[in-house]
Amino acid sequence: GFDMDYTLCEYMSPEFDELAFNLAKQFIVDNLGYPEEILGISYDPQFPVRGLWFDRNTGNLLKVDQFGKILDCQHGFRILNSEEIKSTYPGKIQRKDEKRIFVMNTVFNLAETCLVAALIHHFESKDDTECRATGWVRAGKEVTFAQVFKDIRSAIDDMHVDSLLLKKTCIANLTKYVKKDDRLPGMLERIRASGRKTFLLTNSDWWYTKHIMTYLLGDEDRTNQDNWLSYFDMVVVDSCKPRFFSTGTPLQRVDTSTSTLVPLSAGISGPEVYSGGNHTTITSMLGAKGPDVIYAGDHLLADVIKCRKLCEWRTLLIVPELLHELEVTQKNFGLLSQLSKFEAVLADNPDLGELKMRLWDAVNELNKDFGGSGSLFRSGNKLSYFGSQVMIWADVYTGTVNNLASYDLEQRFVMDTVKLPHEKDIEEDFIRSGMSSSLANDSIESMQ
């Protein structure tokens, strides 16, 4: 099974992110009273990274580990040092409180991550702004960080759901915003030719899905608009993930000839396109059992974590940023080892202030190579919340779903055995003892 957005459909970055950024700016100026001066703020593709937590109370963007320990903290575009973090977050801990914290889970969130930081930086840099702990006062008007973020979320909801401006603009210029990969048709055909079934399961509606999938898989001359449907045994739109993996929503049929929803009892002919439903019903309709299904999607929470928690489907997480992460990690591999050595020395000598500063500088140097907000998976040599969740929940992950075209359909992916520290010590002792025995034997043989 395949998700559509950022899975089968790969959006061009930074073009698509910049579009969402600009539409959000325009919305809050036109509808929410923000000054036109903010329209001059430009999108910075080097700044945002997925997986950050936005703190509505302080306006900070946090990168945390799986326990809520703060690894990095930014206010606007400014990186806070350790003492500043401790003064705001006792113990450098922030729990995932839904009323206070919003998690930037998806690639769609990159635009608002950049915009909220840019607006805070912009207004707090003004001479006539009085900065406060929860926001600022300008021209006699108090603005909280929570309100700014609420306004941005209203803009994002509008372009996705109400005005549909993001989708309409994208459809009007597909070659600019959507990547077309020649491997996709062949990959899907190969799966079906093997006797396996394929299905598309997306939260997008039929109108948008039809446009995107026609572009990706339809006839070049657009004479047969529904040709792309032949690549799937079933298509499900309006799936409402993650609810799809629990209670779901009422299952209806999509009449593709009229683009309307009709009851299952209507008995219409044509392609099997449905709206809503839940994982139990869809699995049954496919004639499969839970573990038989592997589902590919980009949303760590909605496509992977909730799927693994609530049903038996296996998961393939799509991480579009992976190629960039790999390139930077390979370039800085020696620096990661250096960080580990610094931390080992600090563990024995916690009062070495100079070493702490060198460690801080080394972490920042590594983070900057990834971008303004560092790596998606880590800060220094510590895994981020996103990185740890990938380790726990995703069966497999890759940078693009089209990488499947490079593997045999019988390929088995087996991860390395996870070893606890005491098991690693035993293994290292065994290797050392084996080497000692080998050296002793070599010496005896040479003497003989």
Short mmCIF file of C-alpha atoms in Angstrom, two decimals:
data_model
loop_
_atom_site.label_atom_id
_atom_site.label_comp_id
_atom_site.label_asym_id
_atom_site.label_seq_id
_atom_site.Cartn_x
_atom_site.Cartn_y
_atom_site.Cartn_z
CA GLY A 1 0.00 0.00 0.00
CA PHE A 2 1.10 3.55 -0.71
CA ASP A 3 0.34 7.01 0.62
CA MET A 4 0.27 9.77 -2.01
CA ASP A 5 1.66 13.08 -0.69
CA TYR A 6 5.44 12.92 -0.24
CA THR A 7 5.35 9.19 -1.03
CA LEU A 8 4.17 8.45 -4.58
CA CYS A 9 3.98 12.20 -5.15
CA GLU A 10 7.35 13.83 -4.43
CA TYR A 11 7.04 17.60 -4.13
CA MET A 12 9.90 19.79 -5.30
CA SER A 13 11.80 21.40 -2.44
CA PRO A 14 12.27 24.26 -1.78
CA GLU A 15 9.78 25.42 -4.46
CA PHE A 16 6.73 23.80 -2.85
CA ASP A 17 7.75 24.86 0.69
CA GLU A 18 8.28 28.43 -0.47
CA LEU A 19 4.84 28.44 -2.08
CA ALA A 20 3.20 27.43 1.21
CA PHE A 21 5.32 30.01 3.09
CA ASN A 22 4.24 32.85 0.78
CA LEU A 23 0.57 31.85 0.78
CA ALA A 24 0.56 31.78 4.59
CA LYS A 25 2.11 35.26 4.76
CA GLN A 26 -0.46 36.64 2.35
CA PHE A 27 -3.33 35.06 4.28
CA ILE A 28 -2.41 36.57 7.65
CA VAL A 29 -1.92 40.00 6.03
CA ASP A 30 -5.20 39.89 4.10
CA ASN A 31 -7.34 38.29 6.81
CA LEU A 32 -5.73 38.70 10.24
CA GLY A 33 -4.41 42.26 10.28
CA TYR A 34 -0.67 41.63 10.03
CA PRO A 35 1.31 44.54 8.53
CA GLU A 36 2.26 44.38 4.86
CA GLU A 37 5.92 44.74 5.82
CA ILE A 38 6.07 41.00 6.58
CA LEU A 39 5.46 40.23 2.90
CA GLY A 40 9.12 41.15 2.38
CA ILE A 41 10.27 38.24 4.57
CA SER A 42 11.82 35.53 2.40
CA TYR A 43 11.71 31.78 2.87
CA ASP A 44 15.06 30.36 3.99
CA PRO A 45 15.31 26.73 2.84
CA GLN A 46 18.44 26.24 4.97
CA PHE A 47 16.66 26.99 8.26
CA PRO A 48 13.82 24.55 8.97
CA VAL A 49 14.07 20.87 9.75
CA ARG A 50 11.21 18.49 10.37
CA GLY A 51 10.47 17.10 13.83
CA LEU A 52 10.98 20.26 15.92
CA TRP A 53 8.59 21.05 18.78
CA PHE A 54 7.06 24.53 18.89
CA ASP A 55 6.49 25.83 22.41
CA ARG A 56 3.42 28.08 22.32
CA ASN A 57 4.29 29.64 25.71
CA THR A 58 7.83 30.79 24.93
CA GLY A 59 7.91 30.93 21.12
CA ASN A 60 10.87 28.55 21.10
CA LEU A 61 11.57 25.76 18.63
CA LEU A 62 12.92 22.74 20.47
CA LYS A 63 14.81 19.68 19.33
CA VAL A 64 14.42 17.06 22.05
CA ASP A 65 15.32 13.42 22.60
CA GLN A 66 12.77 10.66 23.21
CA PHE A 67 12.46 11.65 26.89
CA GLY A 68 11.89 15.36 26.28
CA LYS A 69 15.49 16.33 27.12
CA ILE A 70 16.22 19.50 25.14
CA LEU A 71 19.13 19.05 22.75
CA ASP A 72 18.81 22.38 20.89
CA CYS A 73 16.62 25.43 21.38
CA GLN A 74 16.03 28.38 19.05
CA HIS A 75 14.09 31.59 19.56
CA GLY A 76 13.42 33.14 16.20
CA PHE A 77 16.71 32.52 14.40
CA ARG A 78 18.81 32.76 17.58
CA ILE A 79 20.31 29.62 19.15
CA LEU A 80 19.97 29.62 22.95
CA ASN A 81 22.96 28.48 25.02
CA SER A 82 22.77 25.90 27.78
CA GLU A 83 22.28 28.40 30.61
CA GLU A 84 19.46 30.18 28.75
CA ILE A 85 17.72 26.84 28.18
CA LYS A 86 18.03 25.87 31.85
CA SER A 87 16.56 29.19 32.99
CA THR A 88 13.41 28.52 30.94
CA TYR A 89 13.20 24.73 31.19
CA PRO A 90 14.27 23.31 34.58
CA GLY A 91 16.49 20.29 34.03
CA LYS A 92 16.42 21.11 30.29
CA ILE A 93 13.26 18.98 30.06
CA GLN A 94 9.99 19.71 28.24
CA ARG A 95 7.30 17.05 28.11
CA LYS A 96 5.03 16.60 25.10
CA ASP A 97 2.04 18.56 26.42
CA GLU A 98 -0.43 18.93 23.53
CA LYS A 99 -1.81 22.21 24.88
CA ARG A 100 1.66 23.73 24.93
CA ILE A 101 3.64 21.79 22.29
CA PHE A 102 2.99 21.36 18.58
CA VAL A 103 5.15 18.75 16.86
CA MET A 104 6.24 19.61 13.30
CA ASN A 105 5.76 16.02 12.12
CA THR A 106 5.60 16.31 8.35
CA VAL A 107 7.47 17.86 5.44
CA PHE A 108 4.38 20.05 4.98
CA ASN A 109 5.35 21.68 8.32
CA LEU A 110 8.63 23.10 7.01
CA ALA A 111 6.94 26.28 5.77
CA GLU A 112 5.31 27.10 9.10
CA THR A 113 8.48 26.18 11.03
CA CYS A 114 10.34 28.82 9.05
CA LEU A 115 7.48 31.35 9.16
CA VAL A 116 6.94 31.28 12.93
CA ALA A 117 10.68 31.75 13.54
CA ALA A 118 10.89 34.49 10.90
CA LEU A 119 7.93 36.44 12.35
CA ILE A 120 9.32 36.26 15.89
CA HIS A 121 12.73 37.39 14.66
CA HIS A 122 11.19 40.17 12.56
CA PHE A 123 8.99 41.73 15.23
CA GLU A 124 11.42 41.34 18.14
CA SER A 125 14.14 43.06 16.08
CA LYS A 126 12.05 46.25 15.74
CA ASP A 127 13.01 49.26 17.90
CA ASP A 128 9.35 49.95 18.74
CA THR A 129 8.73 46.42 20.03
CA GLU A 130 8.65 45.66 23.75
CA CYS A 131 9.66 42.02 24.14
CA ARG A 132 7.99 39.94 26.83
CA ALA A 133 8.30 36.34 28.04
CA THR A 134 5.14 35.24 26.24
CA GLY A 135 5.26 37.55 23.20
CA TRP A 136 5.64 41.26 22.53
CA VAL A 137 3.86 44.62 22.62
CA ARG A 138 3.96 46.89 19.57
CA ALA A 139 1.91 50.03 18.91
CA GLY A 140 0.04 49.37 22.14
CA LYS A 141 -1.08 45.90 21.02
CA GLU A 142 0.00 42.78 22.90
CA VAL A 143 0.71 39.72 20.76
CA THR A 144 1.45 36.30 22.23
CA PHE A 145 3.53 33.57 20.61
CA ALA A 146 0.53 31.29 20.96
CA GLN A 147 -1.64 33.71 18.95
CA VAL A 148 0.97 34.06 16.20
CA PHE A 149 1.16 30.30 15.84
CA LYS A 150 -2.63 29.98 15.88
CA ASP A 151 -2.81 32.54 13.05
CA ILE A 152 -0.23 30.62 11.02
CA ARG A 153 -2.14 27.38 11.56
CA SER A 154 -5.30 29.12 10.31
CA ALA A 155 -3.42 30.08 7.15
CA ILE A 156 -2.15 26.52 6.65
CA ASP A 157 -5.64 25.06 7.17
CA ASP A 158 -7.10 27.53 4.68
CA MET A 159 -4.67 26.70 1.86
CA HIS A 160 -5.12 22.95 2.41
CA VAL A 161 -8.84 22.70 3.21
CA ASP A 162 -10.88 25.86 2.60
CA SER A 163 -9.54 27.97 -0.28
CA LEU A 164 -7.38 25.03 -1.50
CA LEU A 165 -4.94 27.65 -2.83
CA LEU A 166 -1.90 25.45 -2.26
CA LYS A 167 -3.43 22.56 -4.20
CA LYS A 168 -4.88 24.75 -6.96
CA THR A 169 -1.56 26.54 -7.48
CA CYS A 170 0.29 23.22 -7.52
CA ILE A 171 -2.08 21.70 -10.09
CA ALA A 172 -1.78 24.79 -12.28
CA ASN A 173 1.99 24.28 -12.48
CA LEU A 174 2.70 20.60 -11.85
CA THR A 175 6.09 20.59 -13.57
CA LYS A 176 7.34 23.23 -11.11
CA TYR A 177 6.06 21.64 -7.92
CA VAL A 178 5.88 17.85 -8.50
CA LYS A 179 8.78 15.57 -9.38
CA LYS A 180 8.08 12.90 -11.97
CA ASP A 181 10.16 9.74 -11.53
CA ASP A 182 10.37 7.34 -14.48
CA ARG A 183 10.91 4.41 -12.10
CA LEU A 184 7.42 4.65 -10.57
CA PRO A 185 5.28 3.01 -13.29
CA GLY A 186 7.68 0.09 -13.72
CA MET A 187 7.94 -0.46 -9.96
CA LEU A 188 4.14 -0.70 -9.58
CA GLU A 189 3.77 -2.88 -12.67
CA ARG A 190 6.39 -5.30 -11.38
CA ILE A 191 4.58 -5.70 -8.05
CA ARG A 192 1.26 -6.46 -9.74
CA ALA A 193 2.83 -8.77 -12.32
CA SER A 194 4.16 -10.90 -9.46
CA GLY A 195 0.60 -11.62 -8.31
CA ARG A 196 0.74 -9.19 -5.39
CA LYS A 197 -1.84 -6.45 -4.92
CA THR A 198 -1.24 -2.70 -4.76
CA PHE A 199 -3.45 -0.03 -3.24
CA LEU A 200 -3.36 3.73 -2.79
CA LEU A 201 -4.47 5.05 0.61
CA THR A 202 -4.41 8.83 1.04
CA ASN A 203 -5.97 11.55 3.18
CA SER A 204 -6.32 13.71 0.06
CA ASP A 205 -9.71 13.98 -1.62
CA TRP A 206 -10.63 12.47 -4.98
CA TRP A 207 -10.38 15.77 -6.87
CA TYR A 208 -6.76 16.40 -5.90
CA THR A 209 -5.72 12.74 -6.02
CA LYS A 210 -7.01 12.39 -9.58
CA HIS A 211 -5.02 15.41 -10.80
CA ILE A 212 -1.77 14.36 -9.13
CA MET A 213 -1.93 10.67 -10.08
CA THR A 214 -2.92 11.45 -13.68
CA TYR A 215 0.22 13.57 -13.94
CA LEU A 216 2.42 10.86 -12.38
CA LEU A 217 0.98 7.76 -14.06
CA GLY A 218 -1.53 8.84 -16.71
CA ASP A 219 -1.15 8.83 -20.48
CA GLU A 220 1.24 11.48 -21.75
CA ASP A 221 -1.42 12.92 -24.07
CA ARG A 222 -4.05 12.88 -21.27
CA THR A 223 -6.53 11.08 -23.58
CA ASN A 224 -7.32 8.45 -20.92
CA GLN A 225 -7.64 10.36 -17.65
CA ASP A 226 -8.27 7.20 -15.60
CA ASN A 227 -5.40 5.13 -16.98
CA TRP A 228 -3.45 5.55 -13.71
CA LEU A 229 -6.09 3.54 -11.84
CA SER A 230 -4.90 0.38 -13.63
CA TYR A 231 -1.76 0.43 -11.45
CA PHE A 232 -3.83 -0.26 -8.31
CA ASP A 233 -6.25 -2.94 -7.20
CA MET A 234 -7.93 -0.38 -4.95
CA VAL A 235 -7.82 3.35 -4.29
CA VAL A 236 -8.96 4.89 -0.98
CA VAL A 237 -9.22 8.67 -0.61
CA ASP A 238 -10.36 10.76 2.41
CA SER A 239 -8.85 8.06 4.65
CA CYS A 240 -8.55 10.35 7.69
CA LYS A 241 -5.35 8.76 9.02
CA PRO A 242 -4.52 8.21 11.82
CA ARG A 243 -8.22 7.61 12.65
CA PHE A 244 -8.24 5.08 9.77
CA PHE A 245 -6.18 2.76 11.96
CA SER A 246 -8.72 2.84 14.82
CA THR A 247 -12.43 3.62 14.43
CA GLY A 248 -12.16 4.91 10.86
CA THR A 249 -14.98 6.69 9.04
CA PRO A 250 -17.99 5.45 7.03
CA LEU A 251 -16.89 3.69 3.84
CA GLN A 252 -18.42 5.06 0.63
CA ARG A 253 -17.84 4.47 -3.07
CA VAL A 254 -16.49 7.20 -5.37
CA ASP A 255 -18.33 7.42 -8.68
CA THR A 256 -15.36 8.35 -10.87
CA SER A 257 -17.61 9.39 -13.76
CA THR A 258 -19.23 12.15 -11.69
CA SER A 259 -16.64 12.56 -8.89
CA THR A 260 -19.39 12.12 -6.28
CA LEU A 261 -19.66 9.88 -3.22
CA VAL A 262 -22.37 7.22 -3.27
CA PRO A 263 -23.38 4.44 -0.85
CA LEU A 264 -21.78 1.02 -1.29
CA SER A 265 -25.23 -0.31 -2.06
CA ALA A 266 -25.48 1.89 -5.18
CA GLY A 267 -23.86 -0.90 -7.17
CA ILE A 268 -22.02 1.36 -9.62
CA SER A 269 -19.55 -0.10 -12.09
CA GLY A 270 -16.06 1.16 -12.82
CA PRO A 271 -12.77 1.36 -10.92
CA GLU A 272 -12.67 0.43 -7.24
CA VAL A 273 -12.30 3.84 -5.64
CA TYR A 274 -13.52 4.35 -2.09
CA SER A 275 -13.73 7.13 0.46
CA GLY A 276 -13.08 6.59 4.18
CA GLY A 277 -13.20 3.19 5.84
CA ASN A 278 -10.78 1.61 8.30
CA HIS A 279 -7.82 -0.78 8.15
CA THR A 280 -9.85 -3.88 9.08
CA THR A 281 -12.37 -3.39 6.27
CA ILE A 282 -9.76 -2.52 3.64
CA THR A 283 -7.55 -5.49 4.61
CA SER A 284 -10.54 -7.81 4.27
CA MET A 285 -11.56 -6.32 0.90
CA LEU A 286 -8.01 -6.93 -0.36
CA GLY A 287 -8.28 -10.56 0.70
CA ALA A 288 -5.25 -10.19 2.96
CA LYS A 289 -4.31 -10.65 6.59
CA GLY A 290 -2.72 -7.83 8.60
CA PRO A 291 0.94 -8.96 8.48
CA ASP A 292 0.63 -9.51 4.70
CA VAL A 293 0.38 -5.75 4.16
CA ILE A 294 3.29 -3.32 4.06
CA TYR A 295 2.29 0.34 3.91
CA ALA A 296 4.57 3.13 2.67
CA GLY A 297 4.06 6.68 3.93
CA ASP A 298 5.95 9.79 5.01
CA HIS A 299 4.04 10.80 8.15
CA LEU A 300 5.88 9.28 11.11
CA LEU A 301 2.89 9.55 13.45
CA ALA A 302 -0.11 8.98 11.16
CA ASP A 303 1.41 6.51 8.67
CA VAL A 304 3.81 4.57 10.87
CA ILE A 305 3.43 4.90 14.66
CA LYS A 306 -0.39 4.73 14.77
CA CYS A 307 -0.35 1.99 12.13
CA ARG A 308 2.07 -0.16 14.15
CA LYS A 309 0.27 0.51 17.44
CA LEU A 310 -3.25 -0.17 16.22
CA CYS A 311 -2.98 -2.79 13.47
CA GLU A 312 -0.74 -5.54 12.12
CA TRP A 313 0.38 -3.87 8.89
CA ARG A 314 4.13 -3.51 8.40
CA THR A 315 5.53 -0.07 7.56
CA LEU A 316 7.95 1.60 5.16
CA LEU A 317 8.72 5.17 6.22
CA ILE A 318 9.61 7.61 3.44
CA VAL A 319 12.13 10.25 4.56
CA PRO A 320 12.68 12.74 1.69
CA GLU A 321 15.53 14.41 3.61
CA LEU A 322 17.53 11.18 3.84
CA LEU A 323 19.89 11.80 0.90
CA HIS A 324 21.00 15.15 2.37
CA GLU A 325 21.38 13.57 5.81
CA LEU A 326 23.56 10.81 4.36
CA GLU A 327 25.80 13.23 2.48
CA VAL A 328 26.45 15.41 5.54
CA THR A 329 26.93 12.42 7.86
CA GLN A 330 29.51 10.86 5.52
CA LYS A 331 31.34 14.20 5.28
CA ASN A 332 31.46 14.57 9.08
CA PHE A 333 31.93 10.97 10.14
CA GLY A 334 35.20 11.79 11.97
CA LEU A 335 33.51 14.59 13.91
CA LEU A 336 30.91 12.17 15.33
CA SER A 337 33.74 10.02 16.72
CA GLN A 338 35.36 13.14 18.18
CA LEU A 339 32.12 14.05 19.96
CA SER A 340 31.95 10.61 21.54
CA LYS A 341 35.51 10.99 22.86
CA PHE A 342 34.72 14.44 24.31
CA GLU A 343 31.68 13.06 26.12
CA ALA A 344 33.64 10.11 27.50
CA VAL A 345 36.27 12.47 28.97
CA LEU A 346 33.57 14.77 30.38
CA ALA A 347 31.87 11.83 32.09
CA ASP A 348 35.04 11.33 34.16
CA ASN A 349 35.80 15.05 34.54
CA PRO A 350 32.46 16.95 34.68
CA ASP A 351 34.11 20.20 35.84
CA LEU A 352 36.22 20.71 32.73
CA GLY A 353 34.64 23.95 31.55
CA GLU A 354 36.94 24.38 28.58
CA LEU A 355 36.11 20.90 27.30
CA LYS A 356 32.39 21.64 27.65
CA MET A 357 32.84 24.69 25.43
CA ARG A 358 34.78 22.64 22.88
CA LEU A 359 32.00 20.06 22.89
CA TRP A 360 29.37 22.78 22.43
CA ASP A 361 31.33 24.25 19.51
CA ALA A 362 31.78 20.82 17.91
CA VAL A 363 28.04 20.05 18.16
CA ASN A 364 27.14 23.42 16.63
CA GLU A 365 29.69 22.91 13.85
CA LEU A 366 28.14 19.55 12.98
CA ASN A 367 24.58 20.87 13.21
CA LYS A 368 25.30 23.81 10.89
CA ASP A 369 26.45 21.47 8.15
CA PHE A 370 22.97 19.91 8.13
CA GLY A 371 21.22 23.32 8.08
CA GLY A 372 20.05 26.14 10.31
CA SER A 373 18.22 23.76 12.64
CA GLY A 374 20.63 20.86 12.39
CA SER A 375 19.93 17.24 11.53
CA LEU A 376 16.52 15.60 11.38
CA PHE A 377 17.82 12.56 13.25
CA ARG A 378 20.17 13.94 15.89
CA SER A 379 21.97 16.79 17.62
CA GLY A 380 25.64 15.98 17.85
CA ASN A 381 25.77 12.28 18.68
CA LYS A 382 22.41 12.18 20.47
CA LEU A 383 19.31 10.96 18.64
CA SER A 384 16.44 13.43 18.30
CA TYR A 385 12.85 12.54 19.17
CA PHE A 386 12.26 11.93 15.46
CA GLY A 387 15.35 9.74 15.13
CA SER A 388 14.47 7.60 18.14
CA GLN A 389 10.87 7.14 16.93
CA VAL A 390 12.14 5.97 13.53
CA MET A 391 14.32 3.40 15.30
CA ILE A 392 11.41 2.12 17.39
CA TRP A 393 8.49 2.10 14.95
CA ALA A 394 9.50 1.93 11.28
CA ASP A 395 10.12 -1.57 9.90
CA VAL A 396 12.12 -0.06 7.03
CA TYR A 397 12.86 3.49 5.91
CA THR A 398 14.23 5.05 2.72
CA GLY A 399 14.53 8.41 0.97
CA THR A 400 12.09 7.70 -1.88
CA VAL A 401 9.56 4.98 -2.51
CA ASN A 402 11.08 4.55 -5.97
CA ASN A 403 14.14 2.95 -4.38
CA LEU A 404 12.00 -0.20 -4.23
CA ALA A 405 12.61 -0.52 -7.98
CA SER A 406 16.21 -1.47 -7.21
CA TYR A 407 15.31 -4.50 -5.08
CA ASP A 408 14.03 -7.96 -5.79
CA LEU A 409 10.45 -8.47 -4.60
CA GLU A 410 11.67 -11.35 -2.41
CA GLN A 411 14.28 -9.13 -0.70
CA ARG A 412 14.31 -9.48 3.08
CA PHE A 413 15.55 -6.55 5.14
CA VAL A 414 17.10 -7.71 8.40
CA MET A 415 18.37 -5.16 10.90
CA ASP A 416 21.48 -5.63 12.99
CA THR A 417 20.93 -7.19 16.40
CA VAL A 418 20.47 -4.45 19.00
CA LYS A 419 22.96 -5.05 21.80
CA LEU A 420 22.76 -3.75 25.35
CA PRO A 421 25.94 -2.25 26.85
CA HIS A 422 26.78 -5.39 28.87
CA GLU A 423 26.42 -7.50 25.72
CA LYS A 424 28.76 -5.19 23.80
CA ASP A 425 31.38 -5.55 26.56
CA ILE A 426 31.15 -9.34 26.33
CA GLU A 427 31.54 -9.19 22.55
CA GLU A 428 34.55 -6.88 22.79
CA ASP A 429 36.17 -9.15 25.42
CA PHE A 430 35.56 -12.15 23.17
CA ILE A 431 37.15 -10.39 20.18
CA ARG A 432 40.16 -9.35 22.27
CA SER A 433 40.62 -12.87 23.66
CA GLY A 434 40.29 -14.30 20.15
CA MET A 435 42.92 -11.90 18.87
CA SER A 436 45.23 -12.80 21.76
CA SER A 437 44.86 -16.52 21.01
CA SER A 438 45.48 -15.89 17.32
CA LEU A 439 48.62 -13.87 18.05
CA ALA A 440 49.88 -16.58 20.43
CA ASN A 441 49.35 -19.29 17.80
CA ASP A 442 51.10 -17.18 15.18
CA SER A 443 54.07 -16.77 17.53
CA ILE A 444 54.28 -20.52 18.20
CA GLU A 445 54.08 -21.29 14.47
CA SER A 446 56.81 -18.77 13.69
CA MET A 447 59.02 -20.23 16.41
CA GLN A 448 58.56 -23.71 14.96
#
